[in-house]
Amino acid sequence: MFERKQLSRRASSRTAWAAAVAALAGLAGFAPAKATDSVKVCLILPMTGGQASTGKQIENAIKLYMQQQGDTVAGKKIEIILKDDAAIPDKTKTAAQELIVNDKVNFIAGFGVTPAALAAAPLATQAKIPEVVMAAGTSIITERSPYIVRTSFTLAQSSTIIGDWAATNGIKKVATLTSDYAPGNDALNFFKQHFTAGGGEVVEEVKVPLQNPDFAPFLQRMKDAKPDAIFVFVPAGQGGNFMKQYAERGLDKAGIKVIGPGDVTDDDLLNNMGDAVLGTVTAHLYSAAHPSQMNKDFVAAYKKAFGNRPGFMAVSGYDGIHLIYEALKKTGGDTDGTKLVEAMKGQKWESPRGPISIDPETRDIVQNI
């Protein structure tokens, strides 16, 4: 069961899309669960603004999972409450406070960007409820609360691999373009560490604003530096705009390759990027082209339900709700937050992205890139 709530007030009605979810899942006609029989999962996601693609992918993936698995686990009905924070940390904090205090939610989840995840961390600690991070990728996130568990990725995982690859595949000089916030710093630092250790040289570094960046003037600097490649990290949803301006400035024709974490070539947007994206090399946690039968089934079901391919944010949301279900199974429906986090530690399963697990010490995702 899904419900949207406005940040400005508690009271809200079921929306048309919520009814559609119920129909999709074959759940229409069920009465709302009593409070004692339900588990409330608060999704705090950017449904508007520059990161809206992230929110929509995660929302859709959770709808799909509940269609496939049902809305009841360990005798408890799962109630999803969705709040839009537009990737603004103050809104994230307000949303989390409202739902923890007024709605007595059992989980807070989602978090499209690192500042949002960090804004909620003290509240999760104080309330002793799990914070399941399904998108944000800065390495330090799980250190900020013993109640944070992550099912997305870290920028270190993908940036180190692309740094090693570049240094051993004929790329000698790189210019870097990264969003100016914590994940961008993570991506830059881990890439540089591995690329320069392999003999590469970083000839230009540019940081761009997180919100609504205009890449064009920065790309001209990149072109003037004449690197072999540009290492790019921008949040999911901004890759299409970057590739458009990359082509308009003629960097593709100048033979300057794009490399980086897979955020820039998210499957959700890839088909609209045109020929300029050809030759781009990225390292990431997921591709819709992953050949496992589980992934083929996941992609087919997602496309049938929503009309487009799932991206890496979708699979992170799909695995996030799976982890919540499995934790509830392990506790027998007990919603004590400390017990739920303990139940999440060490969980292992086969995902559409491949085999994954939750490290029992760090509560972070372990996966193949």
mmCIF file of C-alpha atoms in Angstrom:
data_model
loop_
_atom_site.group_PDB
_atom_site.id
_atom_site.type_symbol
_atom_site.label_atom_id
_atom_site.label_comp_id
_atom_site.label_asym_id
_atom_site.label_seq_id
_atom_site.Cartn_x
_atom_site.Cartn_y
_atom_site.Cartn_z
ATOM 1 C CA MET A 1 0.000 0.000 0.000
ATOM 2 C CA PHE A 2 1.363 3.372 -1.044
ATOM 3 C CA GLU A 3 0.517 6.833 0.211
ATOM 4 C CA ARG A 4 1.825 10.278 -0.689
ATOM 5 C CA LYS A 5 2.093 12.907 2.027
ATOM 6 C CA GLN A 6 2.769 16.614 1.612
ATOM 7 C CA LEU A 7 5.623 18.072 3.621
ATOM 8 C CA SER A 8 3.467 20.978 4.743
ATOM 9 C CA ARG A 9 0.766 18.930 6.453
ATOM 10 C CA ARG A 10 0.162 15.461 7.838
ATOM 11 C CA ALA A 11 -3.284 14.867 6.441
ATOM 12 C CA SER A 12 -3.415 13.734 2.823
ATOM 13 C CA SER A 13 -5.551 11.575 0.586
ATOM 14 C CA ARG A 14 -4.691 8.515 -1.428
ATOM 15 C CA THR A 15 -3.757 9.626 -4.917
ATOM 16 C CA ALA A 16 -4.659 8.114 -8.270
ATOM 17 C CA TRP A 17 -1.253 6.570 -8.667
ATOM 18 C CA ALA A 18 -1.639 4.815 -5.315
ATOM 19 C CA ALA A 19 -4.765 3.130 -6.613
ATOM 20 C CA ALA A 20 -2.830 2.162 -9.717
ATOM 21 C CA VAL A 21 -0.181 0.515 -7.575
ATOM 22 C CA ALA A 22 -2.832 -1.469 -5.767
ATOM 23 C CA ALA A 23 -4.296 -2.601 -9.071
ATOM 24 C CA LEU A 24 -0.867 -3.437 -10.448
ATOM 25 C CA ALA A 25 -0.095 -5.532 -7.420
ATOM 26 C CA GLY A 26 -3.494 -7.198 -7.354
ATOM 27 C CA LEU A 27 -4.111 -5.606 -3.981
ATOM 28 C CA ALA A 28 -7.128 -3.428 -4.730
ATOM 29 C CA GLY A 29 -9.975 -3.903 -2.302
ATOM 30 C CA PHE A 30 -7.866 -4.559 0.774
ATOM 31 C CA ALA A 31 -8.832 -2.449 3.771
ATOM 32 C CA PRO A 32 -6.101 -0.347 5.397
ATOM 33 C CA ALA A 33 -4.207 -2.311 8.009
ATOM 34 C CA LYS A 34 -4.625 -1.541 11.668
ATOM 35 C CA ALA A 35 -1.612 0.183 13.194
ATOM 36 C CA THR A 36 -0.713 -2.890 15.220
ATOM 37 C CA ASP A 37 -0.790 -5.066 12.099
ATOM 38 C CA SER A 38 1.166 -2.806 9.770
ATOM 39 C CA VAL A 39 4.758 -1.810 9.163
ATOM 40 C CA LYS A 40 5.225 1.750 7.951
ATOM 41 C CA VAL A 41 8.093 2.439 5.565
ATOM 42 C CA CYS A 42 8.731 6.119 4.886
ATOM 43 C CA LEU A 43 10.337 6.755 1.487
ATOM 44 C CA ILE A 44 12.008 10.166 1.353
ATOM 45 C CA LEU A 45 12.977 10.769 -2.267
ATOM 46 C CA PRO A 46 13.522 13.569 -4.791
ATOM 47 C CA MET A 47 10.357 13.348 -6.893
ATOM 48 C CA THR A 48 10.837 16.858 -8.288
ATOM 49 C CA GLY A 49 13.918 18.842 -9.282
ATOM 50 C CA GLY A 50 17.147 17.728 -10.909
ATOM 51 C CA GLN A 51 17.261 14.329 -9.193
ATOM 52 C CA ALA A 52 13.628 13.382 -9.911
ATOM 53 C CA SER A 53 14.751 10.461 -12.080
ATOM 54 C CA THR A 54 16.296 8.886 -8.975
ATOM 55 C CA GLY A 55 13.080 9.143 -6.998
ATOM 56 C CA LYS A 56 10.899 7.792 -9.776
ATOM 57 C CA GLN A 57 13.133 4.790 -10.395
ATOM 58 C CA ILE A 58 13.173 3.806 -6.731
ATOM 59 C CA GLU A 59 9.435 4.361 -6.357
ATOM 60 C CA ASN A 60 8.715 2.215 -9.418
ATOM 61 C CA ALA A 61 11.034 -0.578 -8.328
ATOM 62 C CA ILE A 62 9.384 -0.804 -4.915
ATOM 63 C CA LYS A 63 5.959 -0.923 -6.546
ATOM 64 C CA LEU A 64 7.198 -3.753 -8.756
ATOM 65 C CA TYR A 65 8.678 -5.703 -5.850
ATOM 66 C CA MET A 66 5.432 -5.443 -3.902
ATOM 67 C CA GLN A 67 3.474 -6.517 -6.973
ATOM 68 C CA GLN A 68 5.630 -9.621 -7.169
ATOM 69 C CA GLN A 69 5.972 -10.429 -3.462
ATOM 70 C CA GLY A 70 2.744 -9.064 -2.016
ATOM 71 C CA ASP A 71 2.242 -6.383 0.601
ATOM 72 C CA THR A 72 2.351 -8.657 3.652
ATOM 73 C CA VAL A 73 5.428 -10.127 5.315
ATOM 74 C CA ALA A 74 5.729 -11.964 8.630
ATOM 75 C CA GLY A 75 2.056 -11.281 9.251
ATOM 76 C CA LYS A 76 2.479 -7.522 8.822
ATOM 77 C CA LYS A 77 1.009 -5.376 6.064
ATOM 78 C CA ILE A 78 3.605 -3.078 4.492
ATOM 79 C CA GLU A 79 2.496 0.534 4.160
ATOM 80 C CA ILE A 80 4.678 2.797 2.014
ATOM 81 C CA ILE A 81 4.491 6.534 2.700
ATOM 82 C CA LEU A 82 6.237 8.648 0.055
ATOM 83 C CA LYS A 83 7.529 12.160 0.674
ATOM 84 C CA ASP A 84 9.240 14.398 -1.875
ATOM 85 C CA ASP A 85 12.250 16.263 -0.500
ATOM 86 C CA ALA A 86 13.489 17.531 -3.908
ATOM 87 C CA ALA A 87 16.998 16.510 -2.702
ATOM 88 C CA ILE A 88 16.980 19.440 -0.239
ATOM 89 C CA PRO A 89 18.373 18.335 3.149
ATOM 90 C CA ASP A 90 16.189 20.668 5.230
ATOM 91 C CA LYS A 91 13.115 19.121 3.623
ATOM 92 C CA THR A 92 14.529 15.661 4.254
ATOM 93 C CA LYS A 93 14.954 16.401 7.934
ATOM 94 C CA THR A 94 11.462 17.875 8.234
ATOM 95 C CA ALA A 95 9.921 14.875 6.501
ATOM 96 C CA ALA A 96 11.755 12.398 8.696
ATOM 97 C CA GLN A 97 10.822 14.269 11.880
ATOM 98 C CA GLU A 98 7.143 14.431 10.940
ATOM 99 C CA LEU A 99 6.854 10.769 10.116
ATOM 100 C CA ILE A 100 8.904 9.498 13.033
ATOM 101 C CA VAL A 101 7.039 11.601 15.597
ATOM 102 C CA ASN A 102 3.527 11.766 14.150
ATOM 103 C CA ASP A 103 3.172 8.635 12.031
ATOM 104 C CA LYS A 104 5.388 6.331 14.093
ATOM 105 C CA VAL A 105 7.094 4.901 11.002
ATOM 106 C CA ASN A 106 9.225 1.787 11.417
ATOM 107 C CA PHE A 107 11.742 2.535 8.639
ATOM 108 C CA ILE A 108 12.993 5.631 6.863
ATOM 109 C CA ALA A 109 14.374 4.858 3.413
ATOM 110 C CA GLY A 110 15.364 6.244 0.018
ATOM 111 C CA PHE A 111 17.627 9.343 0.196
ATOM 112 C CA GLY A 112 18.512 10.491 -3.302
ATOM 113 C CA VAL A 113 21.665 12.421 -2.409
ATOM 114 C CA THR A 114 24.259 12.265 0.358
ATOM 115 C CA PRO A 115 23.231 15.493 2.145
ATOM 116 C CA ALA A 116 19.723 14.061 2.488
ATOM 117 C CA ALA A 117 20.965 10.793 3.976
ATOM 118 C CA LEU A 118 23.201 12.657 6.422
ATOM 119 C CA ALA A 119 20.386 15.019 7.448
ATOM 120 C CA ALA A 120 18.268 12.066 8.558
ATOM 121 C CA ALA A 121 21.062 10.152 10.309
ATOM 122 C CA PRO A 122 20.778 11.783 13.777
ATOM 123 C CA LEU A 123 17.020 11.220 13.729
ATOM 124 C CA ALA A 124 17.445 7.524 12.958
ATOM 125 C CA THR A 125 19.883 7.233 15.844
ATOM 126 C CA GLN A 126 17.642 9.080 18.272
ATOM 127 C CA ALA A 127 14.503 7.160 17.285
ATOM 128 C CA LYS A 128 16.383 3.845 16.968
ATOM 129 C CA ILE A 129 14.830 2.973 13.615
ATOM 130 C CA PRO A 130 16.592 1.686 10.481
ATOM 131 C CA GLU A 131 17.596 4.171 7.784
ATOM 132 C CA VAL A 132 17.888 2.223 4.526
ATOM 133 C CA VAL A 133 19.914 4.237 2.002
ATOM 134 C CA MET A 134 18.854 3.277 -1.522
ATOM 135 C CA ALA A 135 20.666 5.937 -3.575
ATOM 136 C CA ALA A 136 23.289 8.153 -1.893
ATOM 137 C CA GLY A 137 26.868 7.024 -2.487
ATOM 138 C CA THR A 138 29.396 8.859 -0.294
ATOM 139 C CA SER A 139 31.611 6.416 1.585
ATOM 140 C CA ILE A 140 31.103 7.903 5.059
ATOM 141 C CA ILE A 141 27.315 7.597 5.191
ATOM 142 C CA THR A 142 27.038 4.382 7.201
ATOM 143 C CA GLU A 143 29.487 5.784 9.757
ATOM 144 C CA ARG A 144 27.030 8.533 10.713
ATOM 145 C CA SER A 145 24.539 6.271 12.494
ATOM 146 C CA PRO A 146 24.536 2.663 13.725
ATOM 147 C CA TYR A 147 21.027 2.444 12.262
ATOM 148 C CA ILE A 148 22.049 3.157 8.646
ATOM 149 C CA VAL A 149 22.200 0.262 6.178
ATOM 150 C CA ARG A 150 22.938 0.828 2.478
ATOM 151 C CA THR A 151 21.769 -1.063 -0.629
ATOM 152 C CA SER A 152 23.061 1.325 -3.306
ATOM 153 C CA PHE A 153 26.830 1.723 -3.770
ATOM 154 C CA THR A 154 29.805 3.855 -2.844
ATOM 155 C CA LEU A 155 31.667 6.105 -5.253
ATOM 156 C CA ALA A 156 34.883 4.452 -4.114
ATOM 157 C CA GLN A 157 33.704 1.137 -5.541
ATOM 158 C CA SER A 158 33.289 2.435 -9.087
ATOM 159 C CA SER A 159 35.865 5.250 -9.176
ATOM 160 C CA THR A 160 38.826 3.102 -8.139
ATOM 161 C CA ILE A 161 38.029 0.568 -10.838
ATOM 162 C CA ILE A 162 37.751 3.149 -13.619
ATOM 163 C CA GLY A 163 40.997 4.744 -12.386
ATOM 164 C CA ASP A 164 42.819 1.429 -12.657
ATOM 165 C CA TRP A 165 41.258 0.744 -16.058
ATOM 166 C CA ALA A 166 42.251 4.126 -17.488
ATOM 167 C CA ALA A 167 45.861 3.808 -16.342
ATOM 168 C CA THR A 168 46.238 0.422 -18.013
ATOM 169 C CA ASN A 169 44.354 1.165 -21.242
ATOM 170 C CA GLY A 170 46.398 3.873 -22.910
ATOM 171 C CA ILE A 171 44.904 6.933 -21.231
ATOM 172 C CA LYS A 172 47.767 9.156 -20.116
ATOM 173 C CA LYS A 173 46.147 12.539 -19.454
ATOM 174 C CA VAL A 174 42.736 13.136 -17.894
ATOM 175 C CA ALA A 175 40.691 16.220 -17.072
ATOM 176 C CA THR A 176 38.093 15.792 -14.333
ATOM 177 C CA LEU A 177 34.608 17.263 -14.025
ATOM 178 C CA THR A 178 32.744 16.452 -10.816
ATOM 179 C CA SER A 179 29.745 17.819 -8.948
ATOM 180 C CA ASP A 180 30.774 20.015 -6.036
ATOM 181 C CA TYR A 181 29.541 18.013 -3.052
ATOM 182 C CA ALA A 182 30.668 15.018 -1.015
ATOM 183 C CA PRO A 183 30.055 12.251 -3.599
ATOM 184 C CA GLY A 184 31.865 14.302 -6.245
ATOM 185 C CA ASN A 185 34.823 14.678 -3.911
ATOM 186 C CA ASP A 186 34.780 10.935 -3.222
ATOM 187 C CA ALA A 187 34.700 10.125 -6.920
ATOM 188 C CA LEU A 188 37.519 12.562 -7.721
ATOM 189 C CA ASN A 189 39.802 11.526 -4.883
ATOM 190 C CA PHE A 190 39.489 7.777 -5.383
ATOM 191 C CA PHE A 191 39.881 8.092 -9.158
ATOM 192 C CA LYS A 192 42.973 10.299 -8.858
ATOM 193 C CA GLN A 193 44.562 8.003 -6.303
ATOM 194 C CA HIS A 194 44.339 4.981 -8.569
ATOM 195 C CA PHE A 195 44.891 6.712 -11.914
ATOM 196 C CA THR A 196 48.033 8.569 -10.829
ATOM 197 C CA ALA A 197 49.374 5.493 -9.023
ATOM 198 C CA GLY A 198 49.228 3.786 -12.407
ATOM 199 C CA GLY A 199 51.243 6.555 -14.073
ATOM 200 C CA GLY A 200 48.428 8.801 -15.299
ATOM 201 C CA GLU A 201 48.330 12.599 -15.072
ATOM 202 C CA VAL A 202 45.382 14.826 -14.164
ATOM 203 C CA VAL A 203 45.789 17.987 -16.264
ATOM 204 C CA GLU A 204 42.635 19.906 -15.277
ATOM 205 C CA GLU A 205 40.120 19.717 -12.416
ATOM 206 C CA VAL A 206 36.710 21.363 -12.525
ATOM 207 C CA LYS A 207 33.905 21.232 -9.971
ATOM 208 C CA VAL A 208 30.387 22.183 -11.046
ATOM 209 C CA PRO A 209 27.349 23.209 -8.943
ATOM 210 C CA LEU A 210 25.115 20.370 -7.803
ATOM 211 C CA GLN A 211 21.825 22.021 -8.726
ATOM 212 C CA ASN A 212 21.044 22.792 -12.388
ATOM 213 C CA PRO A 213 24.622 23.082 -13.663
ATOM 214 C CA ASP A 214 25.541 24.615 -17.014
ATOM 215 C CA PHE A 215 28.398 22.424 -18.211
ATOM 216 C CA ALA A 216 29.252 24.376 -21.379
ATOM 217 C CA PRO A 217 31.886 26.831 -20.056
ATOM 218 C CA PHE A 218 33.586 24.092 -18.066
ATOM 219 C CA LEU A 219 33.658 21.800 -21.089
ATOM 220 C CA GLN A 220 35.481 24.455 -23.086
ATOM 221 C CA ARG A 221 38.217 24.399 -20.437
ATOM 222 C CA MET A 222 38.304 20.621 -20.754
ATOM 223 C CA LYS A 223 38.697 20.866 -24.517
ATOM 224 C CA ASP A 224 41.474 23.451 -24.250
ATOM 225 C CA ALA A 225 43.440 21.179 -21.881
ATOM 226 C CA LYS A 226 43.557 18.505 -24.642
ATOM 227 C CA PRO A 227 43.271 15.439 -22.399
ATOM 228 C CA ASP A 228 42.863 11.899 -23.649
ATOM 229 C CA ALA A 229 39.694 11.583 -21.581
ATOM 230 C CA ILE A 230 37.359 13.404 -19.192
ATOM 231 C CA PHE A 231 36.540 11.703 -15.915
ATOM 232 C CA VAL A 232 32.962 12.717 -15.106
ATOM 233 C CA PHE A 233 30.824 12.332 -12.030
ATOM 234 C CA VAL A 234 27.401 13.970 -11.959
ATOM 235 C CA PRO A 235 24.354 12.691 -10.063
ATOM 236 C CA ALA A 236 21.849 10.392 -11.711
ATOM 237 C CA GLY A 237 19.548 12.427 -13.930
ATOM 238 C CA GLN A 238 22.184 14.936 -15.090
ATOM 239 C CA GLY A 239 24.036 12.678 -17.503
ATOM 240 C CA GLY A 240 21.786 13.462 -20.462
ATOM 241 C CA ASN A 241 22.398 17.195 -20.159
ATOM 242 C CA PHE A 242 26.133 16.636 -19.795
ATOM 243 C CA MET A 243 26.363 14.437 -22.908
ATOM 244 C CA LYS A 244 24.316 16.941 -24.929
ATOM 245 C CA GLN A 245 26.673 19.800 -24.069
ATOM 246 C CA TYR A 246 29.728 17.557 -24.506
ATOM 247 C CA ALA A 247 28.639 16.943 -28.104
ATOM 248 C CA GLU A 248 27.683 20.587 -28.732
ATOM 249 C CA ARG A 249 31.189 21.681 -27.707
ATOM 250 C CA GLY A 250 32.699 19.140 -30.091
ATOM 251 C CA LEU A 251 34.659 17.155 -27.531
ATOM 252 C CA ASP A 252 33.517 13.890 -29.079
ATOM 253 C CA LYS A 253 34.829 15.007 -32.476
ATOM 254 C CA ALA A 254 38.107 16.044 -30.807
ATOM 255 C CA GLY A 255 38.606 12.442 -29.693
ATOM 256 C CA ILE A 256 38.233 13.161 -25.969
ATOM 257 C CA LYS A 257 36.695 10.081 -24.371
ATOM 258 C CA VAL A 258 34.256 10.197 -21.435
ATOM 259 C CA ILE A 259 35.032 7.867 -18.520
ATOM 260 C CA GLY A 260 33.666 7.656 -14.995
ATOM 261 C CA PRO A 261 31.165 6.028 -12.653
ATOM 262 C CA GLY A 262 28.005 4.848 -14.366
ATOM 263 C CA ASP A 263 25.833 7.693 -13.078
ATOM 264 C CA VAL A 264 26.552 9.600 -16.287
ATOM 265 C CA THR A 265 25.188 6.773 -18.483
ATOM 266 C CA ASP A 266 22.208 5.651 -16.405
ATOM 267 C CA ASP A 267 20.087 3.109 -18.314
ATOM 268 C CA ASP A 268 17.024 5.218 -17.552
ATOM 269 C CA LEU A 269 18.379 8.013 -19.796
ATOM 270 C CA LEU A 270 20.902 6.294 -22.056
ATOM 271 C CA ASN A 271 18.682 5.832 -25.109
ATOM 272 C CA ASN A 272 18.158 9.589 -25.400
ATOM 273 C CA MET A 273 21.845 10.548 -25.330
ATOM 274 C CA GLY A 274 22.542 10.088 -29.034
ATOM 275 C CA ASP A 275 25.727 9.032 -30.807
ATOM 276 C CA ALA A 276 27.973 11.210 -28.625
ATOM 277 C CA VAL A 277 27.786 8.596 -25.884
ATOM 278 C CA LEU A 278 29.339 5.915 -28.105
ATOM 279 C CA GLY A 279 32.795 5.019 -26.819
ATOM 280 C CA THR A 280 32.074 6.126 -23.246
ATOM 281 C CA VAL A 281 33.506 3.753 -20.634
ATOM 282 C CA THR A 282 32.005 3.569 -17.151
ATOM 283 C CA ALA A 283 32.228 1.278 -14.135
ATOM 284 C CA HIS A 284 29.131 0.745 -12.043
ATOM 285 C CA LEU A 285 26.980 -1.583 -10.018
ATOM 286 C CA TYR A 286 24.312 -2.351 -12.615
ATOM 287 C CA SER A 287 23.456 -2.515 -16.284
ATOM 288 C CA ALA A 288 20.106 -3.405 -17.788
ATOM 289 C CA ALA A 289 22.137 -5.551 -20.209
ATOM 290 C CA HIS A 290 23.434 -7.828 -17.416
ATOM 291 C CA PRO A 291 22.893 -11.323 -18.887
ATOM 292 C CA SER A 292 21.530 -13.218 -15.867
ATOM 293 C CA GLN A 293 18.050 -14.680 -16.187
ATOM 294 C CA MET A 294 17.009 -12.876 -13.017
ATOM 295 C CA ASN A 295 17.960 -9.550 -14.558
ATOM 296 C CA LYS A 296 16.261 -10.340 -17.854
ATOM 297 C CA ASP A 297 13.066 -11.077 -15.930
ATOM 298 C CA PHE A 298 13.479 -7.905 -13.853
ATOM 299 C CA VAL A 299 14.008 -5.706 -16.916
ATOM 300 C CA ALA A 300 11.049 -7.272 -18.737
ATOM 301 C CA ALA A 301 8.722 -6.822 -15.755
ATOM 302 C CA TYR A 302 9.866 -3.239 -15.158
ATOM 303 C CA LYS A 303 9.432 -2.294 -18.831
ATOM 304 C CA LYS A 304 5.986 -3.892 -18.933
ATOM 305 C CA ALA A 305 4.863 -2.014 -15.829
ATOM 306 C CA PHE A 306 6.446 1.391 -16.458
ATOM 307 C CA GLY A 307 7.358 1.601 -20.139
ATOM 308 C CA ASN A 308 11.120 2.097 -19.796
ATOM 309 C CA ARG A 309 14.263 0.298 -18.684
ATOM 310 C CA PRO A 310 15.335 0.184 -15.048
ATOM 311 C CA GLY A 311 18.549 1.959 -14.123
ATOM 312 C CA PHE A 312 20.920 1.484 -11.216
ATOM 313 C CA MET A 313 18.687 3.479 -8.880
ATOM 314 C CA ALA A 314 15.814 1.127 -9.642
ATOM 315 C CA VAL A 315 17.796 -1.960 -8.713
ATOM 316 C CA SER A 316 19.011 -0.253 -5.536
ATOM 317 C CA GLY A 317 15.406 0.421 -4.531
ATOM 318 C CA TYR A 318 14.360 -3.107 -5.465
ATOM 319 C CA ASP A 319 17.099 -4.527 -3.256
ATOM 320 C CA GLY A 320 16.314 -2.017 -0.514
ATOM 321 C CA ILE A 321 12.721 -3.156 -0.095
ATOM 322 C CA HIS A 322 13.882 -6.775 -0.370
ATOM 323 C CA LEU A 323 16.228 -6.190 2.568
ATOM 324 C CA ILE A 324 13.368 -4.721 4.598
ATOM 325 C CA TYR A 325 11.200 -7.769 3.850
ATOM 326 C CA GLU A 326 13.990 -10.181 4.766
ATOM 327 C CA ALA A 327 14.731 -8.373 8.027
ATOM 328 C CA LEU A 328 11.074 -8.593 9.022
ATOM 329 C CA LYS A 329 11.047 -12.292 8.200
ATOM 330 C CA LYS A 330 14.096 -12.824 10.375
ATOM 331 C CA THR A 331 12.585 -10.946 13.338
ATOM 332 C CA GLY A 332 9.232 -12.658 12.899
ATOM 333 C CA GLY A 333 7.574 -9.301 12.348
ATOM 334 C CA ASP A 334 9.156 -7.674 15.397
ATOM 335 C CA THR A 335 9.636 -3.988 14.525
ATOM 336 C CA ASP A 336 12.182 -3.150 17.213
ATOM 337 C CA GLY A 337 14.714 -1.030 15.301
ATOM 338 C CA THR A 338 17.823 -2.522 16.883
ATOM 339 C CA LYS A 339 16.632 -6.047 16.117
ATOM 340 C CA LEU A 340 15.844 -5.091 12.521
ATOM 341 C CA VAL A 341 19.321 -3.650 11.934
ATOM 342 C CA GLU A 342 20.885 -6.769 13.435
ATOM 343 C CA ALA A 343 18.718 -8.865 11.113
ATOM 344 C CA MET A 344 20.008 -6.912 8.107
ATOM 345 C CA LYS A 345 23.673 -7.434 8.931
ATOM 346 C CA GLY A 346 25.213 -10.249 6.910
ATOM 347 C CA GLN A 347 22.191 -10.727 4.642
ATOM 348 C CA LYS A 348 23.137 -12.264 1.282
ATOM 349 C CA TRP A 349 21.021 -12.690 -1.818
ATOM 350 C CA GLU A 350 21.018 -12.871 -5.597
ATOM 351 C CA SER A 351 19.949 -9.554 -7.091
ATOM 352 C CA PRO A 352 19.262 -8.552 -10.704
ATOM 353 C CA ARG A 353 22.703 -6.895 -10.481
ATOM 354 C CA GLY A 354 24.372 -10.131 -9.290
ATOM 355 C CA PRO A 355 25.317 -11.512 -5.859
ATOM 356 C CA ILE A 356 25.252 -8.923 -3.070
ATOM 357 C CA SER A 357 25.485 -8.846 0.704
ATOM 358 C CA ILE A 358 25.427 -6.450 3.645
ATOM 359 C CA ASP A 359 28.745 -6.275 5.460
ATOM 360 C CA PRO A 360 28.003 -7.149 9.111
ATOM 361 C CA GLU A 361 30.581 -4.662 10.408
ATOM 362 C CA THR A 362 30.025 -1.604 8.198
ATOM 363 C CA ARG A 363 26.369 -2.246 7.235
ATOM 364 C CA ASP A 364 27.393 -1.310 3.697
ATOM 365 C CA ILE A 365 26.751 -3.034 0.381
ATOM 366 C CA VAL A 366 29.211 -5.616 -0.949
ATOM 367 C CA GLN A 367 28.852 -6.188 -4.697
ATOM 368 C CA ASN A 368 30.551 -6.689 -8.033
ATOM 369 C CA ILE A 369 31.338 -3.651 -10.201
#
